XYZ file of C-alpha atoms in Angstrom:
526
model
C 0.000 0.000 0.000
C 1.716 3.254 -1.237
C 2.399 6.031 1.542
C 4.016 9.198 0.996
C 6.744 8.377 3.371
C 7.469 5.141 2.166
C 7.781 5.984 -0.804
C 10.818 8.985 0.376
C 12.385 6.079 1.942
C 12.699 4.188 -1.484
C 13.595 6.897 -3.398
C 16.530 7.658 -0.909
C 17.415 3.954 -0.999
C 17.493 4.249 -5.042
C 20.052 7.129 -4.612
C 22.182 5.402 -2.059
C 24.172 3.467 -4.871
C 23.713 6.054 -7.594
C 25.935 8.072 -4.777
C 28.175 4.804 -4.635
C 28.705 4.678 -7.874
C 26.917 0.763 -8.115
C 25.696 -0.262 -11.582
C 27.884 -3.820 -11.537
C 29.135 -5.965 -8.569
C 31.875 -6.354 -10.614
C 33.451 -3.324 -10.292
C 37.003 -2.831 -8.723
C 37.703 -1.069 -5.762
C 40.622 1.107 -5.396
C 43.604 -1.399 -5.392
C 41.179 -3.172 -7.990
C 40.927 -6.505 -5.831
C 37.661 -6.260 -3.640
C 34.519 -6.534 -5.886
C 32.071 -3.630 -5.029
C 29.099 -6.237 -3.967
C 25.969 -5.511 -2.076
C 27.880 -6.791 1.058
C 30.647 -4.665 1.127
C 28.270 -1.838 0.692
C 25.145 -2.473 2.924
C 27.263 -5.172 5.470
C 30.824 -3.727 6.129
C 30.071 -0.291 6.896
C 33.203 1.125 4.807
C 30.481 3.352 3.333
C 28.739 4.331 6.022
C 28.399 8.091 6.523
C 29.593 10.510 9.329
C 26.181 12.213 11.204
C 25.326 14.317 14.358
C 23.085 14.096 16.782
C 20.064 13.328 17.250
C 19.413 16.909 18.537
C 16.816 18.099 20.751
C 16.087 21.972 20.484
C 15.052 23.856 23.567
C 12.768 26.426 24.519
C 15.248 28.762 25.467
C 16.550 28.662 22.004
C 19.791 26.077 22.885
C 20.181 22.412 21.592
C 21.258 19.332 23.300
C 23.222 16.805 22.339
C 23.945 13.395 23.608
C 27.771 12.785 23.376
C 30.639 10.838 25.497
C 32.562 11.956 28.332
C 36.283 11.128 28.668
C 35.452 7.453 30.079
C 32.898 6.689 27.433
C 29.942 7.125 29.257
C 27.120 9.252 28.587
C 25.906 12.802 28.995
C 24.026 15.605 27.866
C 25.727 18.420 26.630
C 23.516 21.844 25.587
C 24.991 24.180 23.449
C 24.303 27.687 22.445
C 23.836 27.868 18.446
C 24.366 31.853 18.474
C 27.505 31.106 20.264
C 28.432 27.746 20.699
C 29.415 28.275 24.276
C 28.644 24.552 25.296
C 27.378 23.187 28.867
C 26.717 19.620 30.353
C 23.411 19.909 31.217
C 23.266 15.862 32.360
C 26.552 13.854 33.659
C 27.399 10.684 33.105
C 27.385 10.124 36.911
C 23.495 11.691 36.807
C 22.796 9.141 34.451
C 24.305 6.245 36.981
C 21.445 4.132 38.908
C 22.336 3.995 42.158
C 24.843 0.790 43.264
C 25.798 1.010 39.817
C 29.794 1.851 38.908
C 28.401 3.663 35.197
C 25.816 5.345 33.284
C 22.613 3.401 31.562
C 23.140 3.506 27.641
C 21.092 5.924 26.168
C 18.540 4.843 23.042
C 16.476 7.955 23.103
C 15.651 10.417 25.502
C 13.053 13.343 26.007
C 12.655 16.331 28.170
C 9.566 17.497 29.993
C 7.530 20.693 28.679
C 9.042 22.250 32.025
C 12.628 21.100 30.910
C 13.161 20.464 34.672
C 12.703 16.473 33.961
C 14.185 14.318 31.567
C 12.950 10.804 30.496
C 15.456 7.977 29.145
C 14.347 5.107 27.133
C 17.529 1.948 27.771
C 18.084 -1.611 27.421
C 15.404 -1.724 24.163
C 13.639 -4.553 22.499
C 12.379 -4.744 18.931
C 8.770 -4.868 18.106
C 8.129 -5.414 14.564
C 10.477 -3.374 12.622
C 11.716 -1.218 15.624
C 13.184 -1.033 18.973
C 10.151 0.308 21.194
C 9.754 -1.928 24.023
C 12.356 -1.302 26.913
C 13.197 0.053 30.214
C 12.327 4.301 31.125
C 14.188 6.171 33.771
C 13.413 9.603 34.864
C 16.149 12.291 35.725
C 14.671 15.180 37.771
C 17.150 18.326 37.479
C 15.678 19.859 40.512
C 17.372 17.180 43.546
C 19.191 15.055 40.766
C 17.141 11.971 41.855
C 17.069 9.351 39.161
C 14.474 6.499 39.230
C 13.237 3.601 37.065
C 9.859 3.599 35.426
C 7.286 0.176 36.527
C 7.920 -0.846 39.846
C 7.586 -4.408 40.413
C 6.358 -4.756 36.785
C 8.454 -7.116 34.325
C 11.526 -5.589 32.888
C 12.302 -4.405 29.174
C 8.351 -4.671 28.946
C 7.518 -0.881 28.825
C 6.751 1.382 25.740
C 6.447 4.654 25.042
C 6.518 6.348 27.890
C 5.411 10.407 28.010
C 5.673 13.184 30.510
C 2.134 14.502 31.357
C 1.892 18.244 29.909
C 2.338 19.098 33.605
C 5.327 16.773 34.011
C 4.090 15.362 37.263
C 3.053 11.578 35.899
C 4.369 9.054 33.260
C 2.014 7.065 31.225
C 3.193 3.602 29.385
C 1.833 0.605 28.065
C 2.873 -2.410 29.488
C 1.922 -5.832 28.041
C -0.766 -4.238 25.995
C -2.298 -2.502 28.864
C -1.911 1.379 29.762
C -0.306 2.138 33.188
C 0.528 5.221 34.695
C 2.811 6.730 37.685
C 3.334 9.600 39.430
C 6.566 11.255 40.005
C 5.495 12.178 43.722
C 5.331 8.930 44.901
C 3.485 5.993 44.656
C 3.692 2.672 42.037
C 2.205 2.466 38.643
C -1.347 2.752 38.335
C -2.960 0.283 35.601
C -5.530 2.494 33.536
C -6.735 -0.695 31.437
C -6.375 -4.542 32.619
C -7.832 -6.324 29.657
C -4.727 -6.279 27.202
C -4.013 -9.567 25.996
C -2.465 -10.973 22.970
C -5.558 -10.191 20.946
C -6.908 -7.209 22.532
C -4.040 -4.560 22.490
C -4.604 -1.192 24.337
C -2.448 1.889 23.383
C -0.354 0.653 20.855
C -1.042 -1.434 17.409
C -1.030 -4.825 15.644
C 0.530 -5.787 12.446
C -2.098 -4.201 10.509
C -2.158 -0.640 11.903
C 1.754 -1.040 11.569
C 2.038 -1.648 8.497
C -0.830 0.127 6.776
C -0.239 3.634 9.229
C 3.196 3.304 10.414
C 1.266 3.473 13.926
C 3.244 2.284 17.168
C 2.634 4.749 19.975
C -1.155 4.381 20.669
C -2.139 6.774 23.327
C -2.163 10.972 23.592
C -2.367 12.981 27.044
C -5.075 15.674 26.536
C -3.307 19.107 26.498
C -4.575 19.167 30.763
C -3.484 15.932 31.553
C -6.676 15.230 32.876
C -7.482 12.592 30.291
C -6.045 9.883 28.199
C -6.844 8.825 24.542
C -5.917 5.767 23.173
C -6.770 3.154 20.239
C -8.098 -0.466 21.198
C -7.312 -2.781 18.698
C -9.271 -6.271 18.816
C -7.852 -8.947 16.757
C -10.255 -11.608 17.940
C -11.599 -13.228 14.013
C -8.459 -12.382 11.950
C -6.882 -15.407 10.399
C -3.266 -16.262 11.457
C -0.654 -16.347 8.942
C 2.994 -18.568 9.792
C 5.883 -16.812 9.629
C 8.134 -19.603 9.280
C 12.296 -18.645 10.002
C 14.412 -21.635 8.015
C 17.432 -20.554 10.157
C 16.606 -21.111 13.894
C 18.126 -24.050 14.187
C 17.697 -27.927 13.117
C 14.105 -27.074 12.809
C 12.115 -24.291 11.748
C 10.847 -21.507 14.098
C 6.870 -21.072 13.415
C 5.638 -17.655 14.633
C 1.559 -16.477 13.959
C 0.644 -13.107 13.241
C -2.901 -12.161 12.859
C -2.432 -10.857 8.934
C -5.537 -10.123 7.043
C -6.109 -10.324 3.627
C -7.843 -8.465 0.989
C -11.813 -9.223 1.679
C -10.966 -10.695 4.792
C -11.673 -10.018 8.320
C -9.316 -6.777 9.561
C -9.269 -5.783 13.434
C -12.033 -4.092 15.286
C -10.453 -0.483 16.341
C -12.227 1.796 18.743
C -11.031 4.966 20.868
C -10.883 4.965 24.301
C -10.965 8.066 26.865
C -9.961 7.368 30.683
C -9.632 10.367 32.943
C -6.432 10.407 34.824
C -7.295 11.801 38.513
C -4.750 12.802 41.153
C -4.477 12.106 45.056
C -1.361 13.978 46.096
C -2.461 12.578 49.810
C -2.431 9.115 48.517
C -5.629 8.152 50.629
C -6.609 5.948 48.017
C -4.713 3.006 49.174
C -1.819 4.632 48.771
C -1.803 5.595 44.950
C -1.232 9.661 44.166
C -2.460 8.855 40.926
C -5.378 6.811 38.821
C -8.273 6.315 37.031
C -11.138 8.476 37.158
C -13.874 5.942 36.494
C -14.372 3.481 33.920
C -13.157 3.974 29.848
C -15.390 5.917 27.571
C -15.673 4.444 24.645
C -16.412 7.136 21.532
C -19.073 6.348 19.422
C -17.646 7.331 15.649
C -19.613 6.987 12.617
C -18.296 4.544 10.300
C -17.888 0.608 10.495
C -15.017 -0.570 13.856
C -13.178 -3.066 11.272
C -13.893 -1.887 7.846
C -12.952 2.098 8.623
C -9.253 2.802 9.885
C -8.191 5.341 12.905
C -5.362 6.175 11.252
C -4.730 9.132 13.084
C -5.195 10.749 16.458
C -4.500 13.768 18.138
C -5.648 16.235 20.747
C -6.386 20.212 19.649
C -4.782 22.339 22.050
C -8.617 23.519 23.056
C -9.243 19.742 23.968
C -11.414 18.010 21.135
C -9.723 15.004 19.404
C -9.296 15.593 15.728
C -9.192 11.975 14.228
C -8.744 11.040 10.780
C -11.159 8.070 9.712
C -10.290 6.162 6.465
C -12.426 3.832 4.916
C -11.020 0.053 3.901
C -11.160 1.583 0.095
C -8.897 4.366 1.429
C -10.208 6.540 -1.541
C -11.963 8.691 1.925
C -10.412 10.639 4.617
C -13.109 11.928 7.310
C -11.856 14.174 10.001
C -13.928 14.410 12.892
C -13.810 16.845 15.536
C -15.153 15.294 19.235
C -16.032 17.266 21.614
C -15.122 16.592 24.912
C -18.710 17.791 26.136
C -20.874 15.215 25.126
C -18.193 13.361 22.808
C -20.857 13.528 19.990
C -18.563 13.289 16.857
C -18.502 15.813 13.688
C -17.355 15.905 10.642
C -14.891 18.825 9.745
C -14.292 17.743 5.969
C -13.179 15.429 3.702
C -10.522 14.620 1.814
C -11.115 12.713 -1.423
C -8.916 10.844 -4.246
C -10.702 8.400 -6.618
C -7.431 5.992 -6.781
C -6.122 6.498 -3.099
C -5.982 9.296 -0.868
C -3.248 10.612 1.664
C -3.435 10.696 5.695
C -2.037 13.772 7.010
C 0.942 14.080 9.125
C 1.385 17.682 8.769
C -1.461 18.789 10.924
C 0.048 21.968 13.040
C -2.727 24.531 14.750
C -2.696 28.066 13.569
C -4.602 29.470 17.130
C -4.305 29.296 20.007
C -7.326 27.442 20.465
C -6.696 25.189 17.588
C -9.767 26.370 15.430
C -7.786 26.455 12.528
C -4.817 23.941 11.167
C -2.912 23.276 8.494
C -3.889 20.028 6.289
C -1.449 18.659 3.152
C -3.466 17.447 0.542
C -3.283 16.187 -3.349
C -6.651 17.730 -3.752
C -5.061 20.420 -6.032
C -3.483 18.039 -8.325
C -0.240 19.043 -6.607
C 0.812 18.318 -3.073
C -0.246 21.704 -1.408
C -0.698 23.068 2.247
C -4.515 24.206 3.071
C -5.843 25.804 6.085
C -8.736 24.058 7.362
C -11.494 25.867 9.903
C -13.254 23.465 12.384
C -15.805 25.530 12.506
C -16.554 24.370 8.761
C -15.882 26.092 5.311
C -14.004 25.117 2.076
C -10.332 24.741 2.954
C -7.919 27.695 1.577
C -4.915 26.517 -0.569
C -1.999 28.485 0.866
C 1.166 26.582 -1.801
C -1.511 27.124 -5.176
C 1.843 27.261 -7.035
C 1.860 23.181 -9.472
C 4.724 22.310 -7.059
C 4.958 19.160 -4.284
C 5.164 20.170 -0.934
C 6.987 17.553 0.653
C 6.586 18.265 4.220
C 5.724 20.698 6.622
C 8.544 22.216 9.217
C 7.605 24.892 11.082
C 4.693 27.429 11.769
C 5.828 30.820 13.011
C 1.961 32.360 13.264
C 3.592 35.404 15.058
C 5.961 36.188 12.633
C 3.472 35.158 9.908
C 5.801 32.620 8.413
C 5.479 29.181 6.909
C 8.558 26.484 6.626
C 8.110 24.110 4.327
C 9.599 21.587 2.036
C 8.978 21.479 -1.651
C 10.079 19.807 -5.148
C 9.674 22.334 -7.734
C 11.374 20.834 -10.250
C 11.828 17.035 -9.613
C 12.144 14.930 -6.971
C 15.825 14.013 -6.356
C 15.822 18.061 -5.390
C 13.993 19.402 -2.474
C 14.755 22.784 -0.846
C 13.305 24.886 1.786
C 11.241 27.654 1.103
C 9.345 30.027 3.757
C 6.181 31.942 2.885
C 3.646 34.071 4.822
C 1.106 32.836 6.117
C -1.433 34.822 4.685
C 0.044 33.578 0.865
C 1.543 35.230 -1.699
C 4.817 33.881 -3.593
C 7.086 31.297 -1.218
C 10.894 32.634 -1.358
C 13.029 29.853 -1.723
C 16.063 29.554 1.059
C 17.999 26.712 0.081
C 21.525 27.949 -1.751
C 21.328 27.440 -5.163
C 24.103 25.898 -5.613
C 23.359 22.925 -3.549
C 21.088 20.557 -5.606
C 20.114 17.287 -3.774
C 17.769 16.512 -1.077
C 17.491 18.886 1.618
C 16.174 18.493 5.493
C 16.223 20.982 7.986
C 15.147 20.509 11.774
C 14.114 24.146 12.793
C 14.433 25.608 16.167
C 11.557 26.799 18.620
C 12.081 30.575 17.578
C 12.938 30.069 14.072
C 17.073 31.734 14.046
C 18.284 28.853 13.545
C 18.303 25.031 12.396
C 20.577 21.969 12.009
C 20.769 21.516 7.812
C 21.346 18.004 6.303
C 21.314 17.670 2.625
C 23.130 15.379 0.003
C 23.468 14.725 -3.673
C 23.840 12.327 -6.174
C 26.986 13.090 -6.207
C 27.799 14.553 -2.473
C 27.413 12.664 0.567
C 25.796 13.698 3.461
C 26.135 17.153 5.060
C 25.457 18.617 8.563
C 25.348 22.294 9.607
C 24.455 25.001 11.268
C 22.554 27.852 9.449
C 20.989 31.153 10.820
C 17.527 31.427 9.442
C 16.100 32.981 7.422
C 19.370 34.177 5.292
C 21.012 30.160 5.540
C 24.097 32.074 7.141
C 26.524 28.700 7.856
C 27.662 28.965 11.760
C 31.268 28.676 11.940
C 31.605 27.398 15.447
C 29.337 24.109 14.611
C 31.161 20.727 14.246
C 30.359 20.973 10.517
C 30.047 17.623 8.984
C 31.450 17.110 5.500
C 32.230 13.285 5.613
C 35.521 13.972 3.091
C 36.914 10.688 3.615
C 33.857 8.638 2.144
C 33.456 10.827 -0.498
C 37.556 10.155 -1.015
C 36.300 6.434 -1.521
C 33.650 6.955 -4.123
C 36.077 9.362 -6.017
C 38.608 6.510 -5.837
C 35.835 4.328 -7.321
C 35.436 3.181 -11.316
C 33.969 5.998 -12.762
C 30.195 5.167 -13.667
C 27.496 7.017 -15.589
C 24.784 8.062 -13.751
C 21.135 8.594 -15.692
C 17.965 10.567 -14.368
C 14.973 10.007 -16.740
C 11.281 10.124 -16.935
C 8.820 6.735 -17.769
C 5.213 8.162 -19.624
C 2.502 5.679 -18.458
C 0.038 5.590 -20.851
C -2.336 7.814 -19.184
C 0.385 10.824 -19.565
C 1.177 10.632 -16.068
C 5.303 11.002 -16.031
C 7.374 9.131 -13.483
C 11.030 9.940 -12.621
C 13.666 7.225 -12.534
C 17.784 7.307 -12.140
């Protein structure tokens, strides 16, 4: 099933070996000995590129980083982009349990809204196709106390733990089940206790995997009064062996529920629980629960043949879900208001082959009334502002152009940050707009063809700029925004020595072109 994302991925994958230089595994390296093969390319790692980061901008404007310390071990270093004055914000020894002699290895990590609190994600397990079941410790700044997520509950069981918005409480799922705990004391709280290997509560089976790229099932409402979260029932879909030849003397037979076309798909409903607080703990001890039993929301639409494929809270506290039928030709957005929880429809979005989700959804008020929706409804990929309060969308990108992505929205500074392919896809460049439309000015160098990404910070000076070519391999910097300024104090990332290896590669020819289908429609290959 095409997606929009996906389909980026392959089209980077297809450029990988253009950038390599692979049209035989026949050719020579250097010394004109070692075959360039798939292996040495996707196995050794001789080609693997130089990055940096992941980084996590602040709201003061700063970055962090996580880096090494002179023994190896783990911190947190924030740095000043305007600057570069840099500061460890978390030590290694911070990051040390206690009896322990070093610091837990860091997978991911994420700070409160507060920044006073961070949480670390460790010691991961892969679900699927990533690593999101594991252990969660949280790090509070204020008395440097450290502490594991789950209690008494089974280890390397958790997933995707949050901060509430008030930073006061952790909610994960554990064995298909959402728990919470508060950071003032107390256990975890279970919110739901019938998870089981069929019924899965706040995160996803195969299906909603694979169809939405959907893992973390469950939002805290903008309060943290409430929790919303999908239910997915897999009870009636037929099993399908996945059967791994290379276990051992005999084969390793593992089920998955896996419909098929026509067949039976999950039953998916949305659950609300309100999330109450007992600072006291007279409640048998627990500062922090369930306020009654789950509401269940009644949507229109069929529970197995209509997908939730998408979820979120607005910051005024409706849910704005996106409802796609099994066709997935329809996308109804709903607005539910947390009133009554009587659901409405806002629009819909309509393609007679298939139509697009939205990921780009970011609120242009304060209460959320209006938002930003991509769409192919245009005939191009375009960015629309859409009014709850009903009306025909507004195209605010009417130029025959893809936007690719949305970055930023700067509503006080009346500016739009966005990602588009004017000419073809292997070249994307940022362009910023205002928000009230007329012409986008394009901010990407022009003499940097390629694929361009840029992770913008909280006020919009600055943002960390990857981009590579056909021809050049990855690049990382530092640019001031909105004149693409380079900052000279960044570790600037040029990876010289892989591109030193391709150069020393066979020369090869490399050929973009265009395939007409026979209903005009052009598609680009290389």
């Amino acid at each position: 099933m095409p997606h929009f994302s996906l389909r980026r991925t392959f089209a980077s994958l297809a450029l990988c070996p253009v950038l390599l230089g692979v049209v035989s595994v026949e050719a020579q390296g250097q010394d004109g000995s070692r075959p360039l093969s798939v292996e040495r390319i996707y196995g050794s790692g001789e080609f693997s590129a130089e990055g940096f980061g992941p980084v996590r901008w602040l709201a003061d404007g700063g970055y962090t980083v996580l880096e090494r310390d002179d023994d190896g071990q783990s911190e947190i270093a924030r740095y000043d982009p305007g600057t570069g004055a840099r500061t460890v914000l978390v030590s290694a020894s911070s990051l040390t349990p206690e009896g322990a002699s070093r610091s837990i290895p860091i997978a991911d990590y994420r700070w409160s809204d507060d920044g006073r609190k961070l949480l670390v994600f460790t010691d991961t397990r892969r679900v699927w196709r990533q690593h999101s079941r594991g252990d969660y410790w949280v790090l509070d700044l204020a008395d440097d106390s450290f502490r594991r997520i789950g209690g008494d509950l089974e280890r390397t069981r958790h997933q995707f733990a949050k901060f509430s918005p008030a930073g006061d409480a952790v909610a994960f799922v554990h064995r298909n089940d959402l728990w919470v705990e508060s950071l003032d004391g107390g256990g975890p709280v279970p919110l739901t206790s019938d998870g089981s290997s069929t019924l899965i509560n706040g995160t996803f089976d195969w299906v909603y995997e694979e169809e939405w790229s959907l893992r973390d099932g469950f939002r805290w409402s903008p309060d943290g009064r409430r929790i919303a979260f999908w239910q997915i029932d897999d009870d009636g879909v037929e099993r399908f062996p996945l059967v791994d030849l290379t276990a051992g003397p005999y084969p390793d037979i593992k089920w998955i529920h896996y419909p098929k076309a026509g067949t039976t798909n999950p039953k998916c409903r949305i659950g609300v629980v309100d999330v109450v607080r007992d600072p006291a703990g007279a409640s048998g001890g627990d500062r922090i629960g369930p306020g009654g039993d789950v509401r269940w929301l009644d949507l229109p639409g069929d529970l197995r043949d209509d997908y939730v494929a998408r979820m979120e809270w607005t910051p005024d506290g409706h849910l704005l879900i996106q409802r796609v039928n099994r066709r997935q030709d329809t996308v109804t957005v709903l607005d539910v208001d947390p009133v009554d929880w009587n659901a409405r429809v806002v629009f819909e979005d309509r393609d007679d082959a298939w139509v697009e989700i939205c990921d780009d959804v970011v609120w242009l008020d304060e209460d959320g009334r209006r938002f930003t929706w991509t769409s192919e409804r245009g005939g191009w990929r375009q960015v629309w502002i859409v009014d709850r309060d009903g009306g025909e969308p507004v195209c605010l990108t009417p130029r025959s152009e893809d936007v690719t992505s949305v970055l930023k929205i700067d509503p006080v500074g009346d500016r739009l940050w966005f990602l588009a392919a004017p000419d073809d896809p292997t070249r994307r460049f940022l362009h910023v707009q205002s928000l009230s439309g007329g012409e986008p000015r394009r901010v990407t160098p022009a003499d940097q063809p390629g694929w361009h990404d840029y992770q913008i910070s909280g006020d919009g000076r600055f943002a960390i700029h990857r981009w590579s070519s056909s021809t050049v391999p990855p690049q990382v910097e530092l640019v001031r925004l909105p004149g693409h300024e380079v900052v000279g104090h960044f570790p600037t990332v040029r990876n010289e020595t892989l591109a030193a290896k391709i150069e020393a590669l066979p020369p090869v020819e490399r050929s973009f072109f265009e395939v007409e289908l026979p209903d005009g429609t052009m598609l680009d290959g290389w």
